[in-house]
C-alpha positions as a Markdown table, in Angstrom:
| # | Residue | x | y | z |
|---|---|---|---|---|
| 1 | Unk | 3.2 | 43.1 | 17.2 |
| 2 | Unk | 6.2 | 41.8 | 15.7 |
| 3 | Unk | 8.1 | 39.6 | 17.7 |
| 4 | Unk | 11.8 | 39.8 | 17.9 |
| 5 | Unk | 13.8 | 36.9 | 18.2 |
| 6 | Unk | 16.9 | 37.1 | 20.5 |
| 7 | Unk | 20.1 | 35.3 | 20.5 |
| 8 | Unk | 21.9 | 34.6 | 23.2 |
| 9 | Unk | 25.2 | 33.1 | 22.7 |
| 10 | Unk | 27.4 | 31.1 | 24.9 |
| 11 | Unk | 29.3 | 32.6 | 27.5 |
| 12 | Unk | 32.8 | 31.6 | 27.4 |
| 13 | Unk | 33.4 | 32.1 | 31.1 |
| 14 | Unk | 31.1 | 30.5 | 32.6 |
| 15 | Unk | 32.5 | 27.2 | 34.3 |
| 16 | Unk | 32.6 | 24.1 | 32.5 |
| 17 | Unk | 31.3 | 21.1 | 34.1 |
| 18 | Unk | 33.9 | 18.5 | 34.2 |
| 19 | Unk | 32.9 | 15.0 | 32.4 |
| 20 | Unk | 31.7 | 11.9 | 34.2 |
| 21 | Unk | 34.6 | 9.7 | 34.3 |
| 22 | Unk | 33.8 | 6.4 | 32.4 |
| 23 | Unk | 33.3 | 3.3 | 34.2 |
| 24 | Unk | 36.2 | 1.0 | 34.9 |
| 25 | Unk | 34.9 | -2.0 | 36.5 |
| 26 | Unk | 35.7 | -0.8 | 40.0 |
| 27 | Unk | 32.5 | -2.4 | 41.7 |
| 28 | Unk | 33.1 | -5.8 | 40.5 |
| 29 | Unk | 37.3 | -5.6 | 41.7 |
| 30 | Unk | 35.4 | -4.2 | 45.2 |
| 31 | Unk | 33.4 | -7.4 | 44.9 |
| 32 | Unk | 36.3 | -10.2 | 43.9 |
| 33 | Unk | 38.6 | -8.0 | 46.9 |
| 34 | Unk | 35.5 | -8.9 | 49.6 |
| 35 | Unk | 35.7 | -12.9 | 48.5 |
| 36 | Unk | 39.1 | -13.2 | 49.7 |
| 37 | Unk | 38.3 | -13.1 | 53.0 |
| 38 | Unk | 35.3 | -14.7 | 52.9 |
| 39 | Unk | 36.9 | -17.8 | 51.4 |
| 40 | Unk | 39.7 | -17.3 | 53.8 |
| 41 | Unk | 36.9 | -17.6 | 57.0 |
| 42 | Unk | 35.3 | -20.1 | 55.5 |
| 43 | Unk | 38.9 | -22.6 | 55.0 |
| 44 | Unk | 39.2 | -22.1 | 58.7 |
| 45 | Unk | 36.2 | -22.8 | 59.6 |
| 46 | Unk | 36.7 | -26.3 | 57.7 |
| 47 | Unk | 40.1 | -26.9 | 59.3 |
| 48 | Unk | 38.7 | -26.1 | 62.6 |
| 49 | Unk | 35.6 | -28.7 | 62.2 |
| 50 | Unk | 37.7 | -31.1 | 60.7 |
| 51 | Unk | 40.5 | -31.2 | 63.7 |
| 52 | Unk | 37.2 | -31.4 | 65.8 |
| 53 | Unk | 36.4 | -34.6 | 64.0 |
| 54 | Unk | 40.0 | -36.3 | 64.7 |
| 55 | Unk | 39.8 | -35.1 | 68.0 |
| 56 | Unk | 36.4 | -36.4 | 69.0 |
| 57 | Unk | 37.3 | -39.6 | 67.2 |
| 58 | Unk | 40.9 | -39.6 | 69.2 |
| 59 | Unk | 38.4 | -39.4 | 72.3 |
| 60 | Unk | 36.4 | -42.5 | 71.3 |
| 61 | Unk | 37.7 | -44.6 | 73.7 |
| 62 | Unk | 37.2 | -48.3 | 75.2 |
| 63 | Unk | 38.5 | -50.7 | 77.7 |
| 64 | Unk | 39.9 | -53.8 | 76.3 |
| 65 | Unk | 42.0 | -56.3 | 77.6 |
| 66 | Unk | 45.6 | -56.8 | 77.4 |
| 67 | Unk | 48.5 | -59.3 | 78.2 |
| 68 | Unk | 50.2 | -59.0 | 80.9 |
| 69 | Unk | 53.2 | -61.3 | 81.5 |
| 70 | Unk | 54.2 | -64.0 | 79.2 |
| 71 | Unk | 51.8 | -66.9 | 78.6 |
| 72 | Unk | 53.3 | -70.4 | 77.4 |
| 73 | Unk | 51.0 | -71.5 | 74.7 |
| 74 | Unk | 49.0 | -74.3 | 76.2 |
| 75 | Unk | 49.0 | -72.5 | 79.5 |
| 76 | Unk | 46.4 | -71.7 | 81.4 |
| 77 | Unk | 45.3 | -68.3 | 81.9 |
| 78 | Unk | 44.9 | -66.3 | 84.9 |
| 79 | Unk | 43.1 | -63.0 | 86.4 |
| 80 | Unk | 47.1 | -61.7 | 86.8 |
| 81 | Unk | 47.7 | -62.6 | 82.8 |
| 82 | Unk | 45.3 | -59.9 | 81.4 |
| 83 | Unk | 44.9 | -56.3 | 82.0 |
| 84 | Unk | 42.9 | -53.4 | 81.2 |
| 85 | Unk | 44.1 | -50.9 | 78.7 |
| 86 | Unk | 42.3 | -48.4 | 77.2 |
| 87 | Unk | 41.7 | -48.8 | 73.3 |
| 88 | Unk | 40.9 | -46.4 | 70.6 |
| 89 | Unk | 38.1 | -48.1 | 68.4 |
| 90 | Unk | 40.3 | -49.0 | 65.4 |
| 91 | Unk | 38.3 | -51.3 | 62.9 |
| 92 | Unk | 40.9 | -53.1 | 61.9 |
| 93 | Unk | 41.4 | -54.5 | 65.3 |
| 94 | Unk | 39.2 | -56.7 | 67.7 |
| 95 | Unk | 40.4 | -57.1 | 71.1 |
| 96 | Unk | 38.5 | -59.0 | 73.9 |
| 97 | Unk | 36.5 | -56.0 | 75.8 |
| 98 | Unk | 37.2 | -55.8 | 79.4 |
| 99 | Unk | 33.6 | -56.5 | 80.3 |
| 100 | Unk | 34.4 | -59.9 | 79.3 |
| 101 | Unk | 37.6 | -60.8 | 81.9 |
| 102 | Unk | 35.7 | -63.1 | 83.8 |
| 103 | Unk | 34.7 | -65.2 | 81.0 |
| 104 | Unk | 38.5 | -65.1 | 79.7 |
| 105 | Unk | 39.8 | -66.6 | 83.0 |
| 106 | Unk | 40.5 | -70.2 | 82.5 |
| 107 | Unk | 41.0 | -70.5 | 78.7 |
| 108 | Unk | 44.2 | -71.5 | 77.4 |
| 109 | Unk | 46.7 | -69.9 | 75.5 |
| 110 | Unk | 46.2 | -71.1 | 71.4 |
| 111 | Unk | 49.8 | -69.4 | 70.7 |
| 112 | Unk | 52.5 | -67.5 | 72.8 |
| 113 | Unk | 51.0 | -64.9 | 74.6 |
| 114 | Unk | 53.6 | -61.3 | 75.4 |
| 115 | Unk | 52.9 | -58.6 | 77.5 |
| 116 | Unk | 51.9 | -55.2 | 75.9 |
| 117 | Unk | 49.9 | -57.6 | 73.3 |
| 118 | Unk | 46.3 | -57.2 | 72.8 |
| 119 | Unk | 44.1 | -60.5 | 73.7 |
| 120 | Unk | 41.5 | -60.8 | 71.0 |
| 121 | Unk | 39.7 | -64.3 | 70.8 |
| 122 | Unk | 41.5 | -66.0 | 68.3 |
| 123 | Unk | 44.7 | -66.6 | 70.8 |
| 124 | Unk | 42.9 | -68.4 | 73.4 |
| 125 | Unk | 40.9 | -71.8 | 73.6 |
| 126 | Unk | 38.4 | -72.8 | 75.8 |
| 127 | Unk | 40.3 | -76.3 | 75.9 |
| 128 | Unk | 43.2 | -76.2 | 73.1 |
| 129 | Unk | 43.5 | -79.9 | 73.4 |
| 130 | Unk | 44.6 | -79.2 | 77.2 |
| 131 | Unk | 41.6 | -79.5 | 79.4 |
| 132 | Unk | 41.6 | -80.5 | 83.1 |
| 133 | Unk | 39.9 | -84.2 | 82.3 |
| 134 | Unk | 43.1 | -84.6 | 80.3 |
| 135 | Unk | 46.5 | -86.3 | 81.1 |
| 136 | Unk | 49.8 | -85.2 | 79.8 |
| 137 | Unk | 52.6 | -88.0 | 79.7 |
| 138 | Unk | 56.2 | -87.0 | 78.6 |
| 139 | Unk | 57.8 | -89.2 | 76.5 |
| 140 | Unk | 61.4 | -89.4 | 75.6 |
| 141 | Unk | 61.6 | -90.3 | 71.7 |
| 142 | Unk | 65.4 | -91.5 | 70.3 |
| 143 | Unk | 66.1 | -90.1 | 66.6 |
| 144 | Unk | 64.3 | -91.9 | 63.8 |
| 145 | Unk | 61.4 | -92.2 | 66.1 |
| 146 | Unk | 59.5 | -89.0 | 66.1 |
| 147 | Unk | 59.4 | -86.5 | 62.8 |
| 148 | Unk | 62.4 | -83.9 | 63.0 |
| 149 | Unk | 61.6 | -80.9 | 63.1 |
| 150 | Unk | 57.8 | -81.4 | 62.1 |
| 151 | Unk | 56.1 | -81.2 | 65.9 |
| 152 | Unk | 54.5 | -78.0 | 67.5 |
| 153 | Unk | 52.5 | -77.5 | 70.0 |
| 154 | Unk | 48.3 | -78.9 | 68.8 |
| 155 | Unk | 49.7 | -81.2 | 66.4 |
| 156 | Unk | 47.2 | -84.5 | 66.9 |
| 157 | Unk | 49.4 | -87.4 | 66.4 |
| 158 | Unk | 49.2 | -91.2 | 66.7 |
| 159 | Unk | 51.8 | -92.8 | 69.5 |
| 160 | Unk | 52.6 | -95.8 | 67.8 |
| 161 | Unk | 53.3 | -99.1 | 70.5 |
| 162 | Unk | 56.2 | -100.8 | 69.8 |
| 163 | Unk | 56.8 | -103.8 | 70.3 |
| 164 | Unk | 59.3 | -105.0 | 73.0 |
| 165 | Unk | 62.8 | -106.1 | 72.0 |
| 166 | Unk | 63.9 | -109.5 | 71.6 |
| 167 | Unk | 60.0 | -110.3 | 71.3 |
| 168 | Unk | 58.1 | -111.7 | 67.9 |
| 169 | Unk | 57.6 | -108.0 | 65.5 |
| 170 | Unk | 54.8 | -109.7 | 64.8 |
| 171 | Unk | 52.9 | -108.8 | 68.0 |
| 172 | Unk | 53.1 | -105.6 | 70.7 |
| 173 | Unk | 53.4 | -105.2 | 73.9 |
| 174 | Unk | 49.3 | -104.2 | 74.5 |
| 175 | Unk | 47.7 | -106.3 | 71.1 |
| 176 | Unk | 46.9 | -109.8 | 70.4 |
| 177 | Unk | 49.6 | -112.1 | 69.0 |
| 178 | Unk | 50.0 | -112.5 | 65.5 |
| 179 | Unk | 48.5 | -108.7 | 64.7 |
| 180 | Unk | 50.0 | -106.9 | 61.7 |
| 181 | Unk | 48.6 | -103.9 | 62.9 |
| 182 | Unk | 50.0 | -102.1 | 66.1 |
| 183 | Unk | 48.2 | -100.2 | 68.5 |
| 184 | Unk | 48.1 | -96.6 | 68.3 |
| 185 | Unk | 47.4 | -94.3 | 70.8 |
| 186 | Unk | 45.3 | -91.0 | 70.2 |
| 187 | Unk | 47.6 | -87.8 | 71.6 |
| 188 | Unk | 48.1 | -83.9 | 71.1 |
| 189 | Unk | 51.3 | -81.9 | 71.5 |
| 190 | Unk | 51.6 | -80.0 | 74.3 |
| 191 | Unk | 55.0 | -78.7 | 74.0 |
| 192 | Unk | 58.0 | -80.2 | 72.2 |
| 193 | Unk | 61.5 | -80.3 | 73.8 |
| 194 | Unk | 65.1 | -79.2 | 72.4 |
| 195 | Unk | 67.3 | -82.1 | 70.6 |
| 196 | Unk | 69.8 | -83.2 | 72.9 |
| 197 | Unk | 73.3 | -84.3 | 71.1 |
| 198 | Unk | 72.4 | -87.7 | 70.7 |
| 199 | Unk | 68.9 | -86.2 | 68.4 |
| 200 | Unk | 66.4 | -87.6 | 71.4 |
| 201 | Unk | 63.7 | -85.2 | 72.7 |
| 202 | Unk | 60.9 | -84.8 | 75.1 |
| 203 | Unk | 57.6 | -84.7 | 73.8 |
| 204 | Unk | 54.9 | -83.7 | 75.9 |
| 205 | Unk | 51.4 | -85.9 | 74.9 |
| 206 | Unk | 48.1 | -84.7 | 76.2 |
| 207 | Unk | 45.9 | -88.0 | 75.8 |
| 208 | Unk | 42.7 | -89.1 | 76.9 |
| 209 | Unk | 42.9 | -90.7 | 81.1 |
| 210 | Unk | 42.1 | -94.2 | 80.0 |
| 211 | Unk | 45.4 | -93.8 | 77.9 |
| 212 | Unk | 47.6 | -92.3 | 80.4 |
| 213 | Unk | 48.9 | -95.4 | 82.3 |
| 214 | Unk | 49.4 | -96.9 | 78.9 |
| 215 | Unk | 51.3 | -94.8 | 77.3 |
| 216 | Unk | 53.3 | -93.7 | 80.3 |
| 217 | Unk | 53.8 | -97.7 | 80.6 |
| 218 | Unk | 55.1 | -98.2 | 77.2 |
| 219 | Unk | 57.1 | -94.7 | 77.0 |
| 220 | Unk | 58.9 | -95.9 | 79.9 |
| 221 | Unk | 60.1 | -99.3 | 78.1 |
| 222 | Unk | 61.4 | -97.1 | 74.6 |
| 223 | Unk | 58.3 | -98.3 | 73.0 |
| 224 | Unk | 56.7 | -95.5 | 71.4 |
| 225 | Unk | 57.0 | -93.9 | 68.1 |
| 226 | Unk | 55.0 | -90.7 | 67.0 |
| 227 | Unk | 53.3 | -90.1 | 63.7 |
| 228 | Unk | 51.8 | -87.0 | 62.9 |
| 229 | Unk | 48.4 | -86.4 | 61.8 |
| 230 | Unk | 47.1 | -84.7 | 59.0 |
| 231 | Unk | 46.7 | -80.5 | 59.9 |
| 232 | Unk | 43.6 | -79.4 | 59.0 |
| 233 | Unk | 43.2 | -76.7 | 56.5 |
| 234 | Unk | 44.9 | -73.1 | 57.7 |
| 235 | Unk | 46.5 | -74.6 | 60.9 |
């Protein structure tokens, strides 16, 4: 049997399906428009841990010990000189911890101590040249006989004994006859006067109890002249 082919051609009005439109890269701007906020959540999350930081650091806080009404240096201090502030830990800084008031108590002031100032270790001295089994002895010293303008207060100097007028230079008023040398007495400033119009000053000496009379003695009777020591090195 023959078979008959059959043609069937295209209908013209039948619908046309519309074309798939072509890809434009709209996923990956959806992606990049989601990042945004993520990266947005995650700087505030940052800025919020970091002002945690400060503020727990701001929180670190300790008790340390402050002045609290002037201090002469040389002075003594007391339980009503010092006290308690608290401190944020600062590195740069080393104040005296309160724990340690009672061992503070009694020291003596290595410079001018001000209220509102912290107290750290290196402004006080457990003697300074000023301990109780010392004796301080003012002595009134004309001009020419003590270095203008060179004193302050820990300054070891040598108190010179003069000899008395109208006696032989030759000899002082403490050494043997005939000596070339004259006796010196061993001191340490304690405080250091103001020049009156004539140039003479007070000098405060802090010298050893077997020295005290002596120099007292010899102050007394214009016979004392001050030299200053060396300073050691950084004072």
């Amino acid at each position: 049997m023959d078979s008959t082919k059959t043609s069937f051609a295209p209908r013209t009005d039948a619908p046309r399906q519309p074309d798939l439109p072509v890809s434009t890269g709209t996923k990956k701007r959806s992606g990049r428009t989601w990042s945004v906020p993520v990266l947005l959540v995650l700087v505030t999350l940052i800025g919020a841990l970091g002002g945690a930081v400060v503020v727990a650091r701001a929180g670190d806080r300790t008790d340390v010990l402050a002045v609290a009404r002037d201090v002469p240096v040389g002075q003594q201090v007391t339980a009503q000189d010092v006290k308690v502030v608290s401190f944020a830990d600062d590195p740069g800084l080393s104040p005296i911890p309160a724990t340690d008031r009672a061992s503070i108590v009694g020291q003596r002031a290595a410079v001018d101590l001000h209220p509102g100032d912290l107290l750290t270790r290196s402004q006080l001295s457990a003697r300074g040249g000023l301990g109780d089994t010392e004796q301080v002895v003012g002595v009134e010293l004309k001009r020419g006989y003590v270095p203008r303008d060179e004193l302050r207060p820990g300054d070891k100097v040598a108190a010179v004994v003069l000899p008395a007028q109208g006696t032989d230079t030759g000899s002082t008023g403490s050494g043997s006859a005939g000596s070339d040398t004259p006796d010196t007495i061993d001191a340490t400033v304690k405080s250091v006067g103001t020049p009156d119009s004539t140039g003479a000053l007070v000098v405060n000496l802090v010298v050893a109890p077997a020295d005290g009379p002596l120099l007292a003695t010899k102050a007394a009777a214009k016979q004392i002249a001050l030299i200053r020591q060396p300073r050691q090195s950084g004072s």
